[in-house]
Amino acid sequence: MRVLAIGECMAELAPASEPSDYRLGFAGDTFNTAWYLAQLDPDIDVGYFTAVGTDAISQQMRQAFVDGGIDDRHVISVPDRTVGLYLISLENGERSFSYWRNQAAARLLAQDAVALSKAMDDADLVYFSGITLAILDPEARGTFLSALRKARSAGKTIAFDPNLRPRLWASEQQMTDAIMQGAAVSDIALPSFEDEASWFHDADPDATADRYAAAGATTVVVKNGGEPVRYLHDGNRGTVPVPTLSEVVDTTAAGDSFNAGVLAGLRGDVPLAHSIARACRLAGKVVQGKGALVSIDPNEIK
Ligand code: ADP
């Protein structure tokens, strides 16, 4: 199985041992999912599509892709731009985030429609998120959605995490409209109930599943933090319990890693409920570690 994840990876500066020291890393929702997919199953060929600059940090980011077992051959380089950055501040154990991403090269990832289509041609499964849509201007978003529509007609499976981030959008209406346009080109939707309830006013996870199914997704998996996962697959509903954890350290990338667990099950036709159970075991490990990228032993969560 060949997977292409599309979106923005950012440079991350996280607090290190001394208050004035920061550790450089790389993370971003779709990249995190690609990273976990590559860790879970070496037989899945994982590629990432984004745009970076031509400067040193852009090169370091590409190297991070390769080090994570992710193919960077479709990554576009945009001269005079660089990658987006966020910095994590810690105050009394609480994390807060500052972002510098408005000029990030990734915002131009759909400017070359030919490169985009070519990258999708090489994949069986294409994965994107609401953040991928949010960073594109309306015209580029149109180009991107057309490329997905074409890939889907050509038989590719399209998977989408709505990942609602109102701060990245000009208005709530623009966000909800674009998210449902993303849903309309997707086979698999992987929403998180809390966000969906906030912005689409869904009464319960089944309402979320119904809305994405009505938009055209054949599989909808609704994450809900520590609560059971509800799914709707080919018209059949089900529930998968989430294992109770003695301690939750950091929920960064809980949903991203969960998505990787679900998508990994598409190789070998694993029943959806089994893939979801595995996704919960993986996300359970991730929330017990610090940061977005937590090293895992795939055998432990099989
Ligand atoms: P997102 O990060 O997209 O908001 P969720 O918070 O719904 O996603 O979490 C995704 C998955 O992570 C859940 O389905 C569950 O498997 C795991 N998870 C998250 N929070 C907890 C928790 N408090 N206890 C156990 N598992 C959790």
mmCIF file of C-alpha atoms and ligand atoms in Angstrom:
data_model
loop_
_atom_site.group_PDB
_atom_site.id
_atom_site.type_symbol
_atom_site.label_atom_id
_atom_site.label_comp_id
_atom_site.label_asym_id
_atom_site.label_seq_id
_atom_site.Cartn_x
_atom_site.Cartn_y
_atom_site.Cartn_z
ATOM 1 C CA MET A 1 0.000 0.000 0.000
ATOM 2 C CA ARG A 2 1.307 3.430 -0.965
ATOM 3 C CA VAL A 3 0.111 6.369 1.118
ATOM 4 C CA LEU A 4 0.541 10.056 0.347
ATOM 5 C CA ALA A 5 -0.098 12.475 3.229
ATOM 6 C CA ILE A 6 -0.493 16.126 2.224
ATOM 7 C CA GLY A 7 -0.179 19.198 4.408
ATOM 8 C CA GLU A 8 2.130 21.336 6.486
ATOM 9 C CA CYS A 9 4.973 20.233 8.704
ATOM 10 C CA MET A 10 6.431 22.927 10.969
ATOM 11 C CA ALA A 11 9.644 23.444 12.849
ATOM 12 C CA GLU A 12 8.963 23.049 16.576
ATOM 13 C CA LEU A 13 10.914 24.691 19.374
ATOM 14 C CA ALA A 14 10.172 22.870 22.636
ATOM 15 C CA PRO A 15 11.487 23.791 26.097
ATOM 16 C CA ALA A 16 14.696 21.936 26.998
ATOM 17 C CA SER A 17 16.432 21.573 30.387
ATOM 18 C CA GLU A 18 17.422 25.238 30.855
ATOM 19 C CA PRO A 19 14.689 27.912 30.632
ATOM 20 C CA SER A 20 16.514 29.638 27.765
ATOM 21 C CA ASP A 21 17.179 26.398 25.849
ATOM 22 C CA TYR A 22 14.897 25.036 23.169
ATOM 23 C CA ARG A 23 15.052 21.778 21.269
ATOM 24 C CA LEU A 24 14.336 21.831 17.540
ATOM 25 C CA GLY A 25 11.945 19.231 16.185
ATOM 26 C CA PHE A 26 9.469 18.894 13.331
ATOM 27 C CA ALA A 27 5.735 18.213 13.602
ATOM 28 C CA GLY A 28 2.369 18.954 12.042
ATOM 29 C CA ASP A 29 -0.900 17.008 11.967
ATOM 30 C CA THR A 30 -0.630 15.242 8.584
ATOM 31 C CA PHE A 31 3.116 14.737 8.978
ATOM 32 C CA ASN A 32 2.553 13.161 12.427
ATOM 33 C CA THR A 33 0.105 10.676 10.904
ATOM 34 C CA ALA A 34 2.600 9.851 8.128
ATOM 35 C CA TRP A 35 5.338 9.361 10.753
ATOM 36 C CA TYR A 36 3.204 6.965 12.823
ATOM 37 C CA LEU A 37 2.146 5.041 9.707
ATOM 38 C CA ALA A 38 5.801 4.536 8.776
ATOM 39 C CA GLN A 39 6.594 3.367 12.339
ATOM 40 C CA LEU A 40 3.612 0.997 12.462
ATOM 41 C CA ASP A 41 4.226 -0.974 9.312
ATOM 42 C CA PRO A 42 7.436 -0.960 7.258
ATOM 43 C CA ASP A 43 5.509 -2.549 4.389
ATOM 44 C CA ILE A 44 3.465 0.607 3.944
ATOM 45 C CA ASP A 45 5.187 2.974 1.547
ATOM 46 C CA VAL A 46 4.583 6.423 3.080
ATOM 47 C CA GLY A 47 5.232 9.670 1.229
ATOM 48 C CA TYR A 48 4.656 13.292 2.235
ATOM 49 C CA PHE A 49 3.617 16.112 -0.053
ATOM 50 C CA THR A 50 4.248 19.678 1.030
ATOM 51 C CA ALA A 51 6.246 22.734 0.025
ATOM 52 C CA VAL A 52 9.369 23.894 1.844
ATOM 53 C CA GLY A 53 12.000 26.559 1.151
ATOM 54 C CA THR A 54 15.531 26.054 -0.079
ATOM 55 C CA ASP A 55 17.248 27.169 3.157
ATOM 56 C CA ALA A 56 19.042 25.086 5.779
ATOM 57 C CA ILE A 57 16.027 24.454 7.989
ATOM 58 C CA SER A 58 13.996 23.309 4.992
ATOM 59 C CA GLN A 59 16.755 20.799 4.241
ATOM 60 C CA GLN A 60 16.697 19.667 7.868
ATOM 61 C CA MET A 61 12.956 19.161 7.661
ATOM 62 C CA ARG A 62 13.306 17.013 4.551
ATOM 63 C CA GLN A 63 15.940 14.998 6.365
ATOM 64 C CA ALA A 64 13.473 14.528 9.246
ATOM 65 C CA PHE A 65 10.990 13.079 6.737
ATOM 66 C CA VAL A 66 13.594 10.630 5.459
ATOM 67 C CA ASP A 67 14.750 9.759 9.001
ATOM 68 C CA GLY A 68 11.129 8.961 9.843
ATOM 69 C CA GLY A 69 10.939 6.517 6.933
ATOM 70 C CA ILE A 70 8.911 8.947 4.814
ATOM 71 C CA ASP A 71 9.564 9.442 1.113
ATOM 72 C CA ASP A 72 10.283 13.121 0.355
ATOM 73 C CA ARG A 73 10.566 12.850 -3.407
ATOM 74 C CA HIS A 74 7.354 14.762 -4.099
ATOM 75 C CA VAL A 75 8.205 17.664 -1.771
ATOM 76 C CA ILE A 76 8.235 20.994 -3.639
ATOM 77 C CA SER A 77 10.943 23.603 -2.975
ATOM 78 C CA VAL A 78 9.927 27.263 -3.176
ATOM 79 C CA PRO A 79 12.815 29.729 -3.354
ATOM 80 C CA ASP A 80 12.539 32.756 -1.012
ATOM 81 C CA ARG A 81 10.176 30.996 1.375
ATOM 82 C CA THR A 82 10.866 28.900 4.435
ATOM 83 C CA VAL A 83 8.992 26.531 6.723
ATOM 84 C CA GLY A 84 6.516 27.620 9.418
ATOM 85 C CA LEU A 85 7.593 27.607 13.065
ATOM 86 C CA TYR A 86 5.914 27.203 16.437
ATOM 87 C CA LEU A 87 7.319 27.579 19.894
ATOM 88 C CA ILE A 88 6.027 25.823 22.994
ATOM 89 C CA SER A 89 6.110 27.782 26.263
ATOM 90 C CA LEU A 90 5.715 26.066 29.612
ATOM 91 C CA GLU A 91 4.206 27.937 32.534
ATOM 92 C CA ASN A 92 3.335 26.023 35.708
ATOM 93 C CA GLY A 93 3.196 22.823 33.647
ATOM 94 C CA GLU A 94 0.712 24.342 31.146
ATOM 95 C CA ARG A 95 1.779 24.442 27.506
ATOM 96 C CA SER A 96 0.981 27.377 25.254
ATOM 97 C CA PHE A 97 1.866 27.777 21.588
ATOM 98 C CA SER A 98 3.122 30.707 19.495
ATOM 99 C CA TYR A 99 3.041 30.359 15.706
ATOM 100 C CA TRP A 100 4.930 31.928 12.801
ATOM 101 C CA ARG A 101 3.346 30.298 9.792
ATOM 102 C CA ASN A 102 1.562 32.908 7.654
ATOM 103 C CA GLN A 103 4.372 33.030 5.106
ATOM 104 C CA ALA A 104 5.210 29.322 5.213
ATOM 105 C CA ALA A 105 6.127 27.683 1.916
ATOM 106 C CA ALA A 106 3.496 24.998 2.623
ATOM 107 C CA ARG A 107 0.795 27.566 1.788
ATOM 108 C CA LEU A 108 1.931 27.215 -1.820
ATOM 109 C CA LEU A 109 1.711 23.423 -1.948
ATOM 110 C CA ALA A 110 -1.110 23.451 -4.510
ATOM 111 C CA GLN A 111 0.408 26.031 -6.840
ATOM 112 C CA ASP A 112 1.741 23.348 -9.188
ATOM 113 C CA ALA A 113 -1.344 21.303 -10.062
ATOM 114 C CA VAL A 114 0.717 18.967 -12.246
ATOM 115 C CA ALA A 115 3.138 18.096 -9.431
ATOM 116 C CA LEU A 116 0.185 17.542 -7.105
ATOM 117 C CA SER A 117 -1.595 15.179 -9.503
ATOM 118 C CA LYS A 118 1.636 13.333 -10.242
ATOM 119 C CA ALA A 119 2.235 12.723 -6.538
ATOM 120 C CA MET A 120 -1.327 11.432 -6.106
ATOM 121 C CA ASP A 121 -0.923 9.150 -9.152
ATOM 122 C CA ASP A 122 1.769 7.302 -7.220
ATOM 123 C CA ALA A 123 -0.493 6.578 -4.239
ATOM 124 C CA ASP A 124 -3.295 4.159 -3.328
ATOM 125 C CA LEU A 125 -4.408 6.226 -0.339
ATOM 126 C CA VAL A 126 -4.298 10.031 -0.116
ATOM 127 C CA TYR A 127 -4.616 11.623 3.329
ATOM 128 C CA PHE A 128 -5.237 15.295 4.133
ATOM 129 C CA SER A 129 -6.828 17.406 6.856
ATOM 130 C CA GLY A 130 -8.791 20.540 7.573
ATOM 131 C CA ILE A 131 -5.451 22.220 8.298
ATOM 132 C CA THR A 132 -4.269 21.341 4.775
ATOM 133 C CA LEU A 133 -7.380 23.149 3.479
ATOM 134 C CA ALA A 134 -7.004 26.060 5.905
ATOM 135 C CA ILE A 135 -3.488 27.037 4.817
ATOM 136 C CA LEU A 136 -4.480 27.355 1.140
ATOM 137 C CA ASP A 137 -6.026 30.476 -0.327
ATOM 138 C CA PRO A 138 -9.471 29.931 -1.899
ATOM 139 C CA GLU A 139 -8.124 29.466 -5.436
ATOM 140 C CA ALA A 140 -5.441 26.994 -4.351
ATOM 141 C CA ARG A 141 -8.039 25.190 -2.244
ATOM 142 C CA GLY A 142 -10.148 24.789 -5.387
ATOM 143 C CA THR A 143 -7.162 23.359 -7.288
ATOM 144 C CA PHE A 144 -6.427 20.994 -4.413
ATOM 145 C CA LEU A 145 -10.021 19.746 -4.081
ATOM 146 C CA SER A 146 -10.206 19.169 -7.872
ATOM 147 C CA ALA A 147 -7.023 17.101 -7.746
ATOM 148 C CA LEU A 148 -8.511 14.996 -4.926
ATOM 149 C CA ARG A 149 -11.763 14.547 -6.834
ATOM 150 C CA LYS A 150 -9.828 13.383 -9.880
ATOM 151 C CA ALA A 151 -7.694 10.997 -7.813
ATOM 152 C CA ARG A 152 -10.820 9.541 -6.238
ATOM 153 C CA SER A 153 -12.421 8.979 -9.666
ATOM 154 C CA ALA A 154 -9.215 7.227 -10.698
ATOM 155 C CA GLY A 155 -9.781 4.725 -7.861
ATOM 156 C CA LYS A 156 -7.622 6.160 -5.066
ATOM 157 C CA THR A 157 -8.983 6.069 -1.519
ATOM 158 C CA ILE A 158 -9.179 9.533 0.034
ATOM 159 C CA ALA A 159 -8.987 9.946 3.830
ATOM 160 C CA PHE A 160 -9.696 13.200 5.676
ATOM 161 C CA ASP A 161 -9.385 14.456 9.250
ATOM 162 C CA PRO A 162 -11.457 17.676 9.503
ATOM 163 C CA ASN A 163 -9.198 18.934 12.315
ATOM 164 C CA LEU A 164 -11.217 22.121 12.872
ATOM 165 C CA ARG A 165 -8.948 25.087 13.710
ATOM 166 C CA PRO A 166 -11.055 28.288 13.662
ATOM 167 C CA ARG A 167 -7.986 30.482 14.149
ATOM 168 C CA LEU A 168 -6.658 29.440 10.736
ATOM 169 C CA TRP A 169 -9.824 30.533 8.955
ATOM 170 C CA ALA A 170 -11.172 33.967 7.981
ATOM 171 C CA SER A 171 -14.617 33.080 9.362
ATOM 172 C CA GLU A 172 -16.502 30.210 10.926
ATOM 173 C CA GLN A 173 -18.684 29.951 7.821
ATOM 174 C CA GLN A 174 -15.657 29.693 5.526
ATOM 175 C CA MET A 175 -14.274 26.937 7.754
ATOM 176 C CA THR A 176 -17.435 24.842 7.928
ATOM 177 C CA ASP A 177 -18.089 25.254 4.171
ATOM 178 C CA ALA A 178 -14.547 24.209 3.239
ATOM 179 C CA ILE A 179 -14.599 21.263 5.660
ATOM 180 C CA MET A 180 -17.748 19.900 4.055
ATOM 181 C CA GLN A 181 -16.161 20.394 0.611
ATOM 182 C CA GLY A 182 -13.264 18.284 1.886
ATOM 183 C CA ALA A 183 -15.732 15.687 3.130
ATOM 184 C CA ALA A 184 -17.409 15.591 -0.283
ATOM 185 C CA VAL A 185 -14.215 14.307 -1.954
ATOM 186 C CA SER A 186 -13.417 11.754 0.795
ATOM 187 C CA ASP A 187 -14.099 8.060 1.328
ATOM 188 C CA ILE A 188 -12.953 8.004 4.947
ATOM 189 C CA ALA A 189 -13.615 10.779 7.487
ATOM 190 C CA LEU A 190 -11.864 10.804 10.864
ATOM 191 C CA PRO A 191 -13.466 13.638 12.885
ATOM 192 C CA SER A 192 -13.132 14.373 16.623
ATOM 193 C CA PHE A 193 -16.497 14.756 18.329
ATOM 194 C CA GLU A 194 -15.603 17.631 20.659
ATOM 195 C CA ASP A 195 -14.557 19.885 17.750
ATOM 196 C CA GLU A 196 -17.480 18.835 15.571
ATOM 197 C CA ALA A 197 -19.981 19.510 18.361
ATOM 198 C CA SER A 198 -18.479 22.982 18.849
ATOM 199 C CA TRP A 199 -18.627 24.074 15.223
ATOM 200 C CA PHE A 200 -21.338 21.934 13.604
ATOM 201 C CA HIS A 201 -23.515 21.624 16.731
ATOM 202 C CA ASP A 202 -23.820 17.833 16.421
ATOM 203 C CA ALA A 203 -25.904 16.426 19.276
ATOM 204 C CA ASP A 204 -23.890 13.199 19.551
ATOM 205 C CA PRO A 205 -21.189 11.217 17.679
ATOM 206 C CA ASP A 206 -23.838 9.513 15.521
ATOM 207 C CA ALA A 207 -24.945 12.925 14.260
ATOM 208 C CA THR A 208 -21.324 13.644 13.306
ATOM 209 C CA ALA A 209 -21.057 10.293 11.515
ATOM 210 C CA ASP A 210 -24.352 10.869 9.670
ATOM 211 C CA ARG A 211 -23.259 14.309 8.465
ATOM 212 C CA TYR A 212 -20.000 12.993 6.966
ATOM 213 C CA ALA A 213 -21.772 9.953 5.483
ATOM 214 C CA ALA A 214 -24.357 12.249 3.889
ATOM 215 C CA ALA A 215 -21.468 14.222 2.345
ATOM 216 C CA GLY A 216 -20.243 11.009 0.696
ATOM 217 C CA ALA A 217 -17.861 9.194 3.064
ATOM 218 C CA THR A 218 -18.401 5.415 3.220
ATOM 219 C CA THR A 219 -16.429 5.147 6.480
ATOM 220 C CA VAL A 220 -16.654 7.626 9.354
ATOM 221 C CA VAL A 221 -14.729 7.077 12.594
ATOM 222 C CA VAL A 222 -15.604 9.556 15.361
ATOM 223 C CA LYS A 223 -12.885 10.028 18.000
ATOM 224 C CA ASN A 224 -13.996 11.271 21.382
ATOM 225 C CA GLY A 225 -11.003 11.590 23.739
ATOM 226 C CA GLY A 226 -11.260 8.987 26.518
ATOM 227 C CA GLU A 227 -14.840 8.118 25.482
ATOM 228 C CA PRO A 228 -15.695 5.177 23.187
ATOM 229 C CA VAL A 229 -15.106 5.554 19.447
ATOM 230 C CA ARG A 230 -18.275 5.424 17.307
ATOM 231 C CA TYR A 231 -18.116 4.446 13.672
ATOM 232 C CA LEU A 232 -20.364 4.177 10.635
ATOM 233 C CA HIS A 233 -19.095 1.903 7.892
ATOM 234 C CA ASP A 234 -21.139 0.991 4.790
ATOM 235 C CA GLY A 235 -24.278 1.916 6.703
ATOM 236 C CA ASN A 236 -23.417 -0.175 9.806
ATOM 237 C CA ARG A 237 -22.741 1.468 13.159
ATOM 238 C CA GLY A 238 -20.454 0.239 15.898
ATOM 239 C CA THR A 239 -18.655 1.256 19.078
ATOM 240 C CA VAL A 240 -15.098 0.492 20.171
ATOM 241 C CA PRO A 241 -14.156 1.102 23.824
ATOM 242 C CA VAL A 242 -11.100 3.209 24.639
ATOM 243 C CA PRO A 243 -8.772 1.581 27.203
ATOM 244 C CA THR A 244 -8.641 3.518 30.481
ATOM 245 C CA LEU A 245 -5.198 4.965 31.211
ATOM 246 C CA SER A 246 -3.694 5.490 34.645
ATOM 247 C CA GLU A 247 -2.018 8.674 33.456
ATOM 248 C CA VAL A 248 -2.356 11.056 30.499
ATOM 249 C CA VAL A 249 0.853 13.092 30.058
ATOM 250 C CA ASP A 250 0.347 15.041 26.824
ATOM 251 C CA THR A 251 -2.492 14.649 24.317
ATOM 252 C CA THR A 252 -0.525 16.237 21.427
ATOM 253 C CA ALA A 253 -0.986 14.086 18.304
ATOM 254 C CA ALA A 254 -3.531 11.762 19.976
ATOM 255 C CA GLY A 255 -5.841 12.095 16.997
ATOM 256 C CA ASP A 256 -3.006 12.072 14.428
ATOM 257 C CA SER A 257 -1.586 8.792 15.739
ATOM 258 C CA PHE A 258 -5.086 7.330 16.055
ATOM 259 C CA ASN A 259 -5.661 8.076 12.356
ATOM 260 C CA ALA A 260 -2.446 6.227 11.470
ATOM 261 C CA GLY A 261 -3.747 3.187 13.384
ATOM 262 C CA VAL A 262 -7.001 3.196 11.435
ATOM 263 C CA LEU A 263 -5.352 3.777 8.045
ATOM 264 C CA ALA A 264 -2.710 1.075 8.624
ATOM 265 C CA GLY A 265 -5.563 -1.436 8.803
ATOM 266 C CA LEU A 266 -6.448 -0.749 5.164
ATOM 267 C CA ARG A 267 -3.460 -2.903 4.224
ATOM 268 C CA GLY A 268 -4.634 -6.495 4.475
ATOM 269 C CA ASP A 269 -8.330 -5.684 4.866
ATOM 270 C CA VAL A 270 -8.342 -5.726 8.666
ATOM 271 C CA PRO A 271 -11.942 -5.408 9.983
ATOM 272 C CA LEU A 272 -12.581 -1.757 10.878
ATOM 273 C CA ALA A 273 -13.352 -2.454 14.571
ATOM 274 C CA HIS A 274 -9.942 -4.198 14.911
ATOM 275 C CA SER A 275 -8.145 -1.270 13.266
ATOM 276 C CA ILE A 276 -9.920 1.150 15.606
ATOM 277 C CA ALA A 277 -8.926 -0.934 18.640
ATOM 278 C CA ARG A 278 -5.319 -0.829 17.439
ATOM 279 C CA ALA A 279 -5.604 2.923 16.827
ATOM 280 C CA CYS A 280 -6.759 3.337 20.447
ATOM 281 C CA ARG A 281 -3.787 1.307 21.736
ATOM 282 C CA LEU A 282 -1.425 3.453 19.674
ATOM 283 C CA ALA A 283 -3.013 6.769 20.728
ATOM 284 C CA GLY A 284 -2.991 5.486 24.320
ATOM 285 C CA LYS A 285 0.809 5.124 24.138
ATOM 286 C CA VAL A 286 1.182 8.523 22.487
ATOM 287 C CA VAL A 287 -0.767 10.404 25.193
ATOM 288 C CA GLN A 288 1.431 8.782 27.830
ATOM 289 C CA GLY A 289 4.552 10.288 26.243
ATOM 290 C CA LYS A 290 5.666 13.876 25.660
ATOM 291 C CA GLY A 291 5.463 15.691 22.337
ATOM 292 C CA ALA A 292 3.905 14.843 18.982
ATOM 293 C CA LEU A 293 6.266 12.055 17.951
ATOM 294 C CA VAL A 294 6.521 9.319 20.573
ATOM 295 C CA SER A 295 8.638 6.274 19.693
ATOM 296 C CA ILE A 296 6.540 3.138 19.751
ATOM 297 C CA ASP A 297 7.128 -0.574 19.485
ATOM 298 C CA PRO A 298 4.629 -1.720 16.830
ATOM 299 C CA ASN A 299 4.576 -5.225 18.366
ATOM 300 C CA GLU A 300 3.255 -3.819 21.632
ATOM 301 C CA ILE A 301 0.120 -2.454 20.048
ATOM 302 C CA LYS A 302 -0.593 -5.207 17.474
HETATM 303 P P1 ADP B 1 -7.946 14.711 18.833
HETATM 304 O O1 ADP B 1 -6.510 14.737 19.270
HETATM 305 O O2 ADP B 1 -8.101 14.655 17.354
HETATM 306 O O3 ADP B 1 -8.830 15.707 19.525
HETATM 307 P P2 ADP B 1 -9.072 12.786 20.665
HETATM 308 O O4 ADP B 1 -8.753 13.683 21.805
HETATM 309 O O5 ADP B 1 -10.497 12.445 20.449
HETATM 310 O O6 ADP B 1 -8.479 13.277 19.288
HETATM 311 O O7 ADP B 1 -8.238 11.459 20.923
HETATM 312 C C1 ADP B 1 -7.917 10.525 19.916
HETATM 313 C C2 ADP B 1 -7.711 9.174 20.559
HETATM 314 O O8 ADP B 1 -6.672 9.262 21.552
HETATM 315 C C3 ADP B 1 -8.922 8.649 21.319
HETATM 316 O O9 ADP B 1 -9.825 7.971 20.462
HETATM 317 C C4 ADP B 1 -8.262 7.698 22.307
HETATM 318 O O10 ADP B 1 -7.951 6.479 21.669
HETATM 319 C C5 ADP B 1 -6.961 8.427 22.656
HETATM 320 N N1 ADP B 1 -7.165 9.273 23.844
HETATM 321 C C6 ADP B 1 -7.255 10.617 23.894
HETATM 322 N N2 ADP B 1 -7.465 11.058 25.153
HETATM 323 C C7 ADP B 1 -7.503 9.951 25.929
HETATM 324 C C8 ADP B 1 -7.697 9.709 27.336
HETATM 325 N N3 ADP B 1 -7.919 10.717 28.198
HETATM 326 N N4 ADP B 1 -7.673 8.432 27.778
HETATM 327 C C9 ADP B 1 -7.464 7.410 26.912
HETATM 328 N N5 ADP B 1 -7.278 7.557 25.596
HETATM 329 C C10 ADP B 1 -7.304 8.808 25.101
#
